[in-house]
PDB file of C-alpha atoms in Angstrom:
ATOM      1  CA  MET Q   1     -46.909  28.383  36.015  1.00 85.00           C
ATOM      2  CA  ILE Q   2     -49.068  31.405  35.273  1.00 88.00           C
ATOM      3  CA  THR Q   3     -52.890  30.621  35.111  1.00 86.00           C
ATOM      4  CA  ASP Q   4     -54.085  34.083  36.164  1.00 86.00           C
ATOM      5  CA  VAL Q   5     -54.714  36.528  33.216  1.00 88.00           C
ATOM      6  CA  ALA Q   6     -54.117  39.700  35.104  1.00 90.00           C
ATOM      7  CA  GLU Q   7     -50.532  38.366  36.229  1.00 88.00           C
ATOM      8  CA  ALA Q   8     -50.101  37.040  32.495  1.00 88.00           C
ATOM      9  CA  ARG Q   9     -50.734  40.415  31.007  1.00 88.00           C
ATOM     10  CA  LYS Q  10     -48.097  42.029  33.365  1.00 88.00           C
ATOM     11  CA  ASP Q  11     -45.322  40.089  31.483  1.00 86.00           C
ATOM     12  CA  LEU Q  12     -46.420  38.342  28.369  1.00 85.00           C
ATOM     13  CA  ALA Q  13     -42.826  37.325  27.506  1.00 84.00           C
ATOM     14  CA  LEU Q  14     -42.574  35.649  30.790  1.00 88.00           C
ATOM     15  CA  THR Q  15     -45.977  34.102  30.384  1.00 86.00           C
ATOM     16  CA  THR Q  16     -45.052  32.662  26.924  1.00 85.00           C
ATOM     17  CA  LEU Q  17     -41.779  31.123  28.215  1.00 87.00           C
ATOM     18  CA  ALA Q  18     -43.716  29.671  31.305  1.00 88.00           C
ATOM     19  CA  ALA Q  19     -46.157  28.042  28.932  1.00 87.00           C
ATOM     20  CA  ILE Q  20     -43.355  26.443  26.707  1.00 86.00           C
ATOM     21  CA  THR Q  21     -41.529  25.457  30.250  1.00 85.00           C
ATOM     22  CA  HIS Q  22     -44.829  23.515  31.320  1.00 85.00           C
ATOM     23  CA  ALA Q  23     -45.923  21.955  28.056  1.00 84.00           C
ATOM     24  CA  ALA Q  24     -45.998  18.598  29.672  1.00 83.00           C
ATOM     25  CA  ASP Q  25     -47.939  19.820  32.799  1.00 82.00           C
ATOM     26  CA  PRO Q  26     -51.274  18.318  33.298  1.00 87.00           C
ATOM     27  CA  ASP Q  27     -52.684  21.754  33.536  1.00 86.00           C
ATOM     28  CA  ILE Q  28     -51.221  22.993  30.275  1.00 86.00           C
ATOM     29  CA  GLY Q  29     -54.657  23.573  28.856  1.00 84.00           C
ATOM     30  CA  ALA Q  30     -55.401  26.242  31.492  1.00 87.00           C
ATOM     31  CA  ILE Q  31     -51.959  27.676  31.028  1.00 88.00           C
ATOM     32  CA  LEU Q  32     -52.468  28.101  27.387  1.00 89.00           C
ATOM     33  CA  LYS Q  33     -55.844  29.363  27.708  1.00 89.00           C
ATOM     34  CA  THR Q  34     -54.462  32.238  30.195  1.00 88.00           C
ATOM     35  CA  LEU Q  35     -51.873  33.117  27.594  1.00 88.00           C
ATOM     36  CA  SER Q  36     -54.384  33.255  24.534  1.00 86.00           C
ATOM     37  CA  THR Q  37     -56.822  35.227  26.704  1.00 87.00           C
ATOM     38  CA  ALA Q  38     -54.032  37.626  27.821  1.00 87.00           C
ATOM     39  CA  LEU Q  39     -53.086  38.165  24.029  1.00 85.00           C
ATOM     40  CA  ARG Q  40     -56.599  39.062  23.011  1.00 83.00           C
ATOM     41  CA  ASP Q  41     -56.341  42.918  23.681  1.00 81.00           C
ATOM     42  CA  VAL Q  42     -52.598  43.268  22.555  1.00 80.00           C
ATOM     43  CA  PRO Q  43     -51.567  44.742  19.485  1.00 82.00           C
ATOM     44  CA  GLU Q  44     -50.727  42.177  16.581  1.00 77.00           C
ATOM     45  CA  SER Q  45     -47.130  43.410  16.545  1.00 79.00           C
ATOM     46  CA  ILE Q  46     -46.545  42.184  20.029  1.00 81.00           C
ATOM     47  CA  ALA Q  47     -48.874  39.190  20.083  1.00 80.00           C
ATOM     48  CA  ASP Q  48     -47.869  37.639  16.617  1.00 79.00           C
ATOM     49  CA  PRO Q  49     -44.359  36.883  17.706  1.00 82.00           C
ATOM     50  CA  LEU Q  50     -45.538  35.354  21.078  1.00 83.00           C
ATOM     51  CA  VAL Q  51     -47.973  33.261  19.148  1.00 83.00           C
ATOM     52  CA  GLU Q  52     -45.207  31.853  17.036  1.00 81.00           C
ATOM     53  CA  LEU Q  53     -42.921  31.335  19.659  1.00 83.00           C
ATOM     54  CA  THR Q  54     -45.268  29.445  21.775  1.00 82.00           C
ATOM     55  CA  ALA Q  55     -46.032  27.347  18.543  1.00 82.00           C
ATOM     56  CA  GLN Q  56     -42.242  26.753  18.227  1.00 82.00           C
ATOM     57  CA  GLY Q  57     -41.630  26.243  21.632  1.00 84.00           C
ATOM     58  CA  LEU Q  58     -44.282  23.604  22.147  1.00 82.00           C
ATOM     59  CA  GLY Q  59     -42.849  21.608  19.025  1.00 83.00           C
ATOM     60  CA  ASN Q  60     -44.598  18.521  18.512  1.00 84.00           C
ATOM     61  CA  ARG Q  61     -45.958  17.920  22.185  1.00 85.00           C
ATOM     62  CA  PRO Q  62     -49.534  17.272  22.444  1.00 84.00           C
ATOM     63  CA  ALA Q  63     -49.788  20.767  23.844  1.00 84.00           C
ATOM     64  CA  ALA Q  64     -49.256  22.133  20.450  1.00 82.00           C
ATOM     65  CA  GLN Q  65     -52.541  20.941  19.128  1.00 81.00           C
ATOM     66  CA  GLN Q  66     -54.162  22.653  22.056  1.00 82.00           C
ATOM     67  CA  TRP Q  67     -52.304  25.719  21.190  1.00 81.00           C
ATOM     68  CA  ARG Q  68     -53.556  25.638  17.559  1.00 81.00           C
ATOM     69  CA  ASN Q  69     -56.951  25.249  18.693  1.00 79.00           C
ATOM     70  CA  LEU Q  70     -56.849  28.336  21.137  1.00 80.00           C
ATOM     71  CA  VAL Q  71     -55.205  30.410  18.428  1.00 79.00           C
ATOM     72  CA  ALA Q  72     -57.794  29.227  16.061  1.00 73.00           C
ATOM     73  CA  VAL Q  73     -60.576  30.277  18.375  1.00 67.00           C
ATOM     74  CA  ASP Q  74     -59.382  32.898  20.740  1.00 60.00           C
ATOM     75  CA  LEU Q  75     -56.977  34.748  18.355  1.00 59.00           C
ATOM     76  CA  SER Q  76     -58.752  34.394  14.960  1.00 53.00           C
ATOM     77  CA  PHE Q  77     -58.549  37.843  14.332  1.00 50.00           C
ATOM     78  CA  HIS Q  78     -54.648  37.813  14.432  1.00 54.00           C
ATOM     79  CA  LYS Q  79     -52.864  37.535  11.194  1.00 54.00           C
ATOM     80  CA  SER Q  80     -49.772  35.620  12.328  1.00 56.00           C
ATOM     81  CA  PHE Q  81     -48.166  33.071  10.164  1.00 59.00           C
ATOM     82  CA  MET Q  82     -49.950  30.318  12.407  1.00 60.00           C
ATOM     83  CA  ALA Q  83     -53.129  31.795  12.151  1.00 59.00           C
ATOM     84  CA  GLU Q  84     -53.093  32.124   8.543  1.00 62.00           C
ATOM     85  CA  GLU Q  85     -51.745  28.433   8.327  1.00 64.00           C
ATOM     86  CA  ILE Q  86     -54.886  27.154  10.503  1.00 62.00           C
ATOM     87  CA  ARG Q  87     -57.262  29.297   8.200  1.00 60.00           C
ATOM     88  CA  ASP Q  88     -55.714  27.845   5.041  1.00 64.00           C
ATOM     89  CA  GLU Q  89     -56.130  24.447   6.461  1.00 67.00           C
ATOM     90  CA  GLY Q  90     -59.837  25.130   7.165  1.00 66.00           C
ATOM     91  CA  ARG Q  91     -60.314  26.227   3.694  1.00 73.00           C
ATOM     92  CA  THR Q  92     -58.542  23.317   1.867  1.00 78.00           C
ATOM     93  CA  GLU Q  93     -60.652  20.927   3.909  1.00 82.00           C
ATOM     94  CA  GLY Q  94     -63.916  22.785   3.241  1.00 81.00           C
ATOM     95  CA  ILE Q  95     -63.079  22.955  -0.453  1.00 82.00           C
ATOM     96  CA  ALA Q  96     -62.288  19.155  -0.498  1.00 85.00           C
ATOM     97  CA  GLN Q  97     -65.429  18.344   1.148  1.00 86.00           C
ATOM     98  CA  GLY Q  98     -67.305  20.385  -1.481  1.00 84.00           C
ATOM     99  CA  ILE Q  99     -65.857  18.543  -4.253  1.00 86.00           C
ATOM    100  CA  LEU Q 100     -66.625  15.182  -2.713  1.00 87.00           C
ATOM    101  CA  LEU Q 101     -70.120  16.618  -2.238  1.00 87.00           C
ATOM    102  CA  PHE Q 102     -70.694  17.496  -5.668  1.00 85.00           C
ATOM    103  CA  LEU Q 103     -69.210  14.250  -6.878  1.00 88.00           C
ATOM    104  CA  ALA Q 104     -71.775  12.427  -4.824  1.00 88.00           C
ATOM    105  CA  GLN Q 105     -74.745  14.550  -5.762  1.00 84.00           C
ATOM    106  CA  ALA Q 106     -73.840  13.655  -9.183  1.00 85.00           C
ATOM    107  CA  GLY Q 107     -73.550   9.956  -8.213  1.00 89.00           C
ATOM    108  CA  VAL Q 108     -69.964   9.664  -9.372  1.00 90.00           C
ATOM    109  CA  ASP Q 109     -68.082   6.909  -7.751  1.00 91.00           C
ATOM    110  CA  VAL Q 110     -64.955   8.085  -6.005  1.00 91.00           C
ATOM    111  CA  SER Q 111     -62.284   5.521  -5.441  1.00 92.00           C
ATOM    112  CA  ASP Q 112     -60.254   5.548  -2.176  1.00 93.00           C
ATOM    113  CA  GLU Q 113     -57.192   6.604  -4.262  1.00 93.00           C
ATOM    114  CA  ALA Q 114     -59.129   9.688  -5.580  1.00 91.00           C
ATOM    115  CA  ARG Q 115     -60.571  10.511  -2.308  1.00 92.00           C
ATOM    116  CA  GLU Q 116     -57.319  10.536  -0.824  1.00 93.00           C
ATOM    117  CA  ARG Q 117     -55.735  12.742  -3.503  1.00 91.00           C
ATOM    118  CA  ILE Q 118     -58.693  15.195  -2.928  1.00 90.00           C
ATOM    119  CA  THR Q 119     -58.598  15.422   0.980  1.00 89.00           C
ATOM    120  CA  THR Q 120     -54.675  15.531   1.250  1.00 89.00           C
ATOM    121  CA  CYS Q 121     -54.145  18.045  -1.451  1.00 87.00           C
ATOM    122  CA  GLY Q 122     -53.110  21.422   0.229  1.00 81.00           C
ATOM    123  CA  ASP Q 123     -52.786  23.489  -2.722  1.00 84.00           C
ATOM    124  CA  LEU Q 124     -55.835  26.126  -2.856  1.00 81.00           C
ATOM    125  CA  ASP Q 125     -55.343  26.856  -6.434  1.00 87.00           C
ATOM    126  CA  THR Q 126     -55.525  23.264  -7.359  1.00 88.00           C
ATOM    127  CA  LEU Q 127     -58.398  22.511  -5.068  1.00 85.00           C
ATOM    128  CA  ASN Q 128     -60.506  25.740  -6.598  1.00 86.00           C
ATOM    129  CA  ARG Q 129     -59.649  24.280 -10.269  1.00 88.00           C
ATOM    130  CA  TRP Q 130     -61.047  20.817  -9.105  1.00 88.00           C
ATOM    131  CA  LEU Q 131     -63.890  22.516  -7.365  1.00 84.00           C
ATOM    132  CA  LEU Q 132     -64.958  24.290 -10.558  1.00 86.00           C
ATOM    133  CA  ARG Q 133     -64.907  21.021 -12.513  1.00 87.00           C
ATOM    134  CA  ALA Q 134     -66.720  18.806  -9.998  1.00 86.00           C
ATOM    135  CA  PRO Q 135     -70.365  20.036 -10.618  1.00 83.00           C
ATOM    136  CA  THR Q 136     -70.155  18.641 -14.379  1.00 86.00           C
ATOM    137  CA  ALA Q 137     -67.637  15.695 -13.858  1.00 87.00           C
ATOM    138  CA  ARG Q 138     -68.847  12.386 -14.897  1.00 89.00           C
ATOM    139  CA  SER Q 139     -65.967  10.550 -13.243  1.00 90.00           C
ATOM    140  CA  ALA Q 140     -63.480  11.594 -10.516  1.00 89.00           C
ATOM    141  CA  GLU Q 141     -60.763  11.574 -13.367  1.00 89.00           C
ATOM    142  CA  ASP Q 142     -62.755  14.444 -14.902  1.00 89.00           C
ATOM    143  CA  VAL Q 143     -61.853  16.355 -11.883  1.00 89.00           C
ATOM    144  CA  PHE Q 144     -58.336  15.833 -12.189  1.00 89.00           C
ATOM    145  CA  ALA Q 145     -58.112  16.287 -16.015  1.00 84.00           C
ATOM    146  CA  GLU Q 146     -55.721  19.073 -17.040  1.00 72.00           C
ATOM    147  CA  GLU Q 147     -57.149  22.249 -18.520  1.00 47.00           C
ATOM    148  CA  GLN Q 148     -57.300  22.056 -22.674  1.00 38.00           C
ATOM    149  CA  ALA Q 149     -54.451  24.040 -23.867  1.00 36.00           C
ATOM    150  CA  ALA Q 150     -55.527  27.054 -25.706  1.00 39.00           C
ATOM    151  CA  PRO Q 151     -55.403  26.547 -29.522  1.00 47.00           C
ATOM    152  CA  GLN Q 152     -52.255  28.053 -30.893  1.00 48.00           C
ATOM    153  CA  PRO Q 153     -52.846  30.969 -33.406  1.00 52.00           C
ATOM    154  CA  LYS Q 154     -51.681  29.844 -37.007  1.00 52.00           C
TER     155      LYS Q 154
END
């Protein structure tokens, strides 16, 4: 169990494996915080694979969410797959809330089904299209309406 940052920096691979090994330990929060702190000053080419390895090693255990939170805060400048995934989740949540805010401001009634469709959509392009439609929508269905096909030349 490695909870000293100076010790962690001496062997980042061992620290990563130790964090995965102790995923069920009551002190996992301190262990993961040590690893994320140790990775802050490391080049991305070294840190990114260790961030991903840690995420994969933690799997679906509760510690995995703690790791995601630490990566989002402590390692937010990294461009790893996991860091980008966390940023995309934040973007989709923000856009979905923006759509719902526009609709509420316009007095549009949003059914539970429409709200769920908006909040569970993970496609940024789709959400951006819906966001552009939301300010002028008279119903939630207006937000989902497909774009009018361009007239075909004769």
